[in-house]
Amino acid sequence: MQSENAAWDATTLEADVFDRNCPSRETLLDVTGRWGVLALVALDDGPQRFNALRRHVDGVSERMLSQTLQALERDGLVHREVLAAIPPKVEYSLTPLGEEVADRLRGLIELLEGKMPDVTAAQAAYDARRR
Amino acid sequence: MQSENAAWDATTLEADVFDRNCPSRETLLDVTGRWGVLALVALDDGPQRFNALRRHVDGVSERMLSQTLQALERDGLVHREVLAAIPPKVEYSLTPLGEEVADRLRGLIELLEGKMPDVTAAQAAYDARRR
C-alpha cells in the first residue's frame, strides 16, 4: 500500500484498481462511467460525428458527452479527427485499445440485457420482502 | 423509442441499455458504478464479511459500500446471508448471475491494468499537446 500522496510509478509497480492511488482506477472510472460505457459501445458500430453519437446515447447532455469523449481521448481509447470542411467536421472513432475495451463492455451489456427477466424478478422479490 | 413515462414491459420488449427508459440501463449503472465494479470483483474471490470487503475495496466509505451492496442484492447479483451468531454475522457472496457479471468485469479490469503503460503514455501525449 502506498502512502496517500505517493506518485504511482508505471515502470516499477503493477497496476491494481483496488489500490485507490493507482491511476488504473481513474481509467476504470472513465471506461465504466455513466456515459463512458455507452459512448464506447456506440462507437464500436463505427466512426461517428458528435451529434449522431449523441442521438445514439439516448439521454446524454451535450456537455456530458463532450467531457466523456475528452476523457476517453486522453486515455487513448477514442480518436478525434477534425475533417477539412467548412464548417469543420469532427469525427470520433475507437483506437485499437478502445476496440478491445468496447468488446469487453459489449459482452457485459449483452449478458445483462439477456438476463433482465431474472434481474426484474429478483428486484420484485426483494421489494416484496421489504414491504 | 418509448415515451418518457412509459413503463417498460419485460415480457414484450427486448432490453436495450441505449434506451433511457429501459431498466437494463439502471442495472448497468449498478454494475459499472464507482464501487459496484470493485465490490463484484472483490466478491469473486469468495464470500466475505462487510468489513473484510471494505478493506478490499480500498477507499470506499461504509455508507457507499452498504448502498452498493444493497443495489446489487436487489438486482439478484449479490446474496446477503445473516449467520446465526451473537452478535449476528453478515456475509456477502455472489449469486450465479453475479459470478457471470464479475467474470466479465474481471476481464475488463485485467485488460486495463495490463494496458496502463499505453494509457499513461496516451495521457502524457494528450497533456503535452494542450500545454
Coordinates of C-alpha atoms in Angstrom, one line a residue:
Chain A
M1 CA 0.0 0.0 0.0
Q2 CA 1.4 3.4 -1.0
S3 CA 1.0 6.5 1.1
E4 CA -1.9 8.8 0.2
N5 CA 0.3 11.2 -1.7
A6 CA 2.8 8.9 -3.4
A7 CA 3.1 9.2 -7.1
W8 CA 2.4 6.0 -8.9
D9 CA 5.3 4.7 -10.9
A10 CA 4.2 2.9 -14.0
T11 CA 7.6 1.4 -14.6
T12 CA 8.0 -0.4 -11.3
L13 CA 4.5 -1.1 -10.0
E14 CA 1.9 -3.4 -11.4
A15 CA -1.4 -1.7 -11.9
D16 CA -4.1 -2.6 -9.3
V17 CA -7.5 -1.0 -9.5
F18 CA -8.1 -2.0 -5.9
D19 CA -5.4 0.5 -4.8
R20 CA -7.0 3.9 -4.6
N21 CA -3.7 5.5 -5.6
C22 CA -3.3 3.5 -8.8
P23 CA -4.1 5.5 -11.9
S24 CA -5.8 2.4 -13.4
R25 CA -8.7 3.1 -11.1
E26 CA -9.2 6.5 -12.7
T27 CA -9.1 4.9 -16.1
L28 CA -11.6 2.2 -15.0
L29 CA -13.9 5.1 -13.9
D30 CA -13.6 6.8 -17.3
V31 CA -14.5 3.5 -19.0
T32 CA -17.3 2.4 -16.7
G33 CA -18.7 5.8 -16.0
R34 CA -22.4 6.5 -16.6
W35 CA -21.7 7.6 -20.2
G36 CA -18.3 6.1 -20.9
V37 CA -19.7 2.6 -21.3
L38 CA -22.4 3.7 -23.7
A39 CA -20.1 6.0 -25.8
L40 CA -17.5 3.3 -26.2
V41 CA -20.0 0.6 -27.2
A42 CA -21.8 3.1 -29.6
L43 CA -18.5 3.9 -31.3
D44 CA -17.9 0.2 -31.7
D45 CA -20.5 0.4 -34.5
G46 CA -18.1 2.7 -36.4
P47 CA -16.8 6.3 -36.5
Q48 CA -19.5 8.9 -35.7
R49 CA -19.9 12.6 -35.6
F50 CA -20.8 14.2 -32.3
N51 CA -24.5 14.7 -33.0
A52 CA -25.0 11.2 -34.3
L53 CA -23.3 9.8 -31.3
R54 CA -25.4 11.9 -29.0
R55 CA -28.6 10.6 -30.6
H56 CA -27.3 7.1 -30.1
V57 CA -26.5 7.5 -26.4
D58 CA -30.1 8.4 -25.5
G59 CA -30.4 10.9 -22.7
V60 CA -26.8 12.3 -22.6
S61 CA -26.4 16.0 -22.5
E62 CA -24.0 17.8 -24.9
R63 CA -21.8 18.8 -22.1
M64 CA -21.6 15.3 -20.5
L65 CA -20.9 13.6 -23.9
S66 CA -18.2 16.1 -24.6
Q67 CA -16.5 15.6 -21.2
T68 CA -16.8 11.8 -21.6
L69 CA -15.2 11.8 -25.1
Q70 CA -12.4 14.1 -23.9
A71 CA -11.5 11.8 -21.0
L72 CA -11.6 8.7 -23.3
E73 CA -9.5 10.5 -25.9
R74 CA -6.9 11.4 -23.2
D75 CA -6.8 7.7 -22.1
G76 CA -6.0 6.7 -25.7
L77 CA -9.3 4.9 -26.2
V78 CA -11.0 7.3 -28.6
H79 CA -9.6 9.1 -31.6
R80 CA -10.9 12.6 -32.5
E81 CA -10.4 13.6 -36.1
V82 CA -11.1 17.1 -37.5
L83 CA -12.1 16.7 -41.1
A84 CA -11.3 19.5 -43.5
A85 CA -14.6 21.1 -44.4
I86 CA -16.4 24.4 -44.0
P87 CA -17.6 24.3 -41.2
P88 CA -15.0 21.8 -39.9
K89 CA -16.5 18.4 -39.1
V90 CA -15.3 16.3 -36.2
E91 CA -15.5 12.6 -36.2
Y92 CA -14.9 10.2 -33.3
S93 CA -13.7 6.6 -33.6
L94 CA -12.2 3.9 -31.4
T95 CA -8.5 3.3 -31.2
P96 CA -7.3 -0.4 -31.3
L97 CA -7.2 -0.3 -27.5
G98 CA -10.7 1.3 -27.4
E99 CA -12.0 -1.5 -29.5
E100 CA -10.6 -4.1 -27.1
V101 CA -12.3 -2.3 -24.2
A102 CA -15.6 -1.9 -26.1
D103 CA -15.7 -5.6 -27.0
R104 CA -15.5 -6.4 -23.3
L105 CA -18.2 -3.8 -22.4
R106 CA -20.4 -5.2 -25.2
G107 CA -20.1 -8.7 -23.7
L108 CA -21.1 -7.3 -20.3
I109 CA -24.1 -5.4 -21.8
E110 CA -25.3 -8.4 -23.8
L111 CA -25.2 -10.5 -20.7
L112 CA -27.2 -8.0 -18.7
E113 CA -29.7 -7.4 -21.4
G114 CA -30.3 -11.1 -21.8
K115 CA -30.7 -11.6 -18.0
M116 CA -33.1 -8.7 -17.4
P117 CA -36.1 -11.1 -16.8
D118 CA -34.0 -12.6 -13.9
V119 CA -33.0 -9.2 -12.7
T120 CA -36.5 -7.7 -12.6
A121 CA -37.8 -10.9 -10.9
A122 CA -35.0 -10.5 -8.2
Q123 CA -36.0 -6.8 -7.8
A124 CA -39.7 -7.7 -7.4
A125 CA -38.9 -10.4 -4.8
Y126 CA -36.5 -8.0 -2.9
D127 CA -39.1 -5.2 -2.8
A128 CA -41.9 -7.7 -1.7
R129 CA -39.7 -8.8 1.3
R130 CA -39.3 -5.2 2.4
R131 CA -43.0 -4.3 2.1
Chain B
M1 CA -38.5 4.8 -28.7
Q2 CA -40.9 4.8 -25.8
S3 CA -42.4 8.0 -24.4
E4 CA -40.6 9.4 -21.3
N5 CA -43.1 8.0 -18.8
A6 CA -43.9 4.6 -20.4
A7 CA -43.4 1.7 -18.1
W8 CA -41.1 -0.8 -19.6
D9 CA -42.6 -4.2 -20.2
A10 CA -40.1 -7.0 -19.7
T11 CA -42.4 -9.6 -21.3
T12 CA -42.7 -7.9 -24.7
L13 CA -39.7 -5.6 -25.2
E14 CA -36.1 -6.6 -25.6
A15 CA -33.8 -4.9 -23.2
D16 CA -31.7 -2.1 -24.7
V17 CA -29.3 -0.1 -22.5
F18 CA -29.3 2.6 -25.1
D19 CA -32.9 3.4 -24.4
R20 CA -33.0 5.7 -21.4
N21 CA -36.3 4.1 -20.2
C22 CA -35.1 0.5 -20.3
P23 CA -34.5 -0.8 -16.7
S24 CA -31.4 -2.6 -18.0
R25 CA -29.7 0.8 -18.0
E26 CA -30.2 1.2 -14.3
T27 CA -28.8 -2.3 -13.7
L28 CA -25.8 -1.5 -15.9
L29 CA -25.2 1.6 -13.7
D30 CA -25.4 -0.6 -10.5
V31 CA -22.8 -2.9 -12.0
T32 CA -20.5 -0.4 -13.5
G33 CA -20.9 2.2 -10.8
R34 CA -17.8 3.6 -9.0
W35 CA -18.0 0.9 -6.3
G36 CA -20.2 -1.7 -8.0
V37 CA -17.4 -3.0 -10.2
L38 CA -14.9 -3.3 -7.4
A39 CA -17.4 -4.9 -5.0
L40 CA -18.4 -7.6 -7.5
V41 CA -14.8 -8.4 -8.5
A42 CA -13.7 -8.5 -4.8
L43 CA -16.6 -10.9 -4.0
D44 CA -15.4 -13.1 -6.9
D45 CA -12.6 -14.2 -4.6
G46 CA -15.2 -15.8 -2.3
P47 CA -17.8 -14.8 0.3
Q48 CA -16.8 -12.0 2.6
R49 CA -18.0 -10.2 5.7
F50 CA -18.7 -6.5 5.3
N51 CA -15.5 -5.2 7.0
A52 CA -13.2 -7.6 5.0
L53 CA -14.9 -6.4 1.8
R54 CA -14.5 -2.8 2.8
R55 CA -10.7 -3.3 3.4
H56 CA -10.5 -5.0 0.0
V57 CA -12.3 -2.1 -1.8
D58 CA -9.7 0.5 -0.8
G59 CA -11.2 3.9 -0.3
V60 CA -14.9 3.1 -0.1
S61 CA -16.9 4.6 2.8
E62 CA -19.1 2.4 5.0
R63 CA -22.2 4.1 3.7
M64 CA -21.3 3.8 0.0
L65 CA -20.4 0.1 0.3
S66 CA -23.6 -0.6 2.1
Q67 CA -25.7 1.2 -0.6
T68 CA -23.7 -0.5 -3.4
L69 CA -24.3 -4.0 -1.9
Q70 CA -28.0 -3.3 -1.3
A71 CA -28.4 -2.3 -5.0
L72 CA -26.5 -5.4 -6.2
E73 CA -28.6 -7.6 -3.8
R74 CA -31.8 -6.2 -5.2
D75 CA -30.6 -6.9 -8.7
G76 CA -30.0 -10.5 -7.8
L77 CA -26.2 -10.3 -8.2
V78 CA -25.2 -10.5 -4.5
H79 CA -26.5 -12.7 -1.8
R80 CA -26.6 -11.5 1.8
E81 CA -26.6 -14.2 4.5
V82 CA -27.2 -13.5 8.2
L83 CA -25.2 -16.1 10.1
A84 CA -26.6 -17.2 13.5
A85 CA -24.1 -15.9 16.0
I86 CA -24.0 -13.4 18.8
P87 CA -23.6 -10.8 17.6
P88 CA -25.1 -11.8 14.2
K89 CA -22.6 -12.0 11.4
V90 CA -23.5 -11.0 7.8
E91 CA -21.7 -12.5 4.9
Y92 CA -21.9 -11.4 1.3
S93 CA -21.4 -13.7 -1.7
L94 CA -22.1 -13.6 -5.5
T95 CA -25.1 -15.4 -6.9
P96 CA -24.5 -17.4 -10.1
L97 CA -25.6 -14.4 -12.2
G98 CA -23.3 -12.2 -10.1
E99 CA -20.4 -14.6 -10.9
E100 CA -21.1 -14.3 -14.6
V101 CA -21.1 -10.5 -14.4
A102 CA -18.0 -10.4 -12.2
D103 CA -16.1 -12.6 -14.7
R104 CA -16.8 -10.1 -17.4
L105 CA -15.7 -7.2 -15.2
R106 CA -12.6 -9.0 -14.2
G107 CA -11.7 -9.5 -17.9
L108 CA -12.2 -5.7 -18.4
I109 CA -10.0 -4.8 -15.3
E110 CA -7.2 -7.2 -16.3
L111 CA -7.2 -5.7 -19.8
L112 CA -7.0 -2.1 -18.4
E113 CA -4.4 -3.0 -15.8
G114 CA -2.2 -4.6 -18.5
K115 CA -2.6 -1.7 -20.8
M116 CA -1.8 1.1 -18.2
P117 CA 1.6 1.8 -19.8
D118 CA -0.2 2.6 -23.0
V119 CA -2.9 4.6 -21.2
T120 CA -0.4 6.7 -19.3
A121 CA 1.7 7.3 -22.5
A122 CA -1.5 8.5 -24.2
Q123 CA -2.4 10.8 -21.3
A124 CA 1.1 12.3 -21.3
A125 CA 0.9 12.9 -25.1
Y126 CA -2.5 14.5 -24.8
D127 CA -1.5 16.8 -22.0
A128 CA 1.7 17.8 -23.9
R129 CA -0.4 18.8 -27.0
R130 CA -2.5 21.1 -24.8
R131 CA 0.3 22.8 -22.9

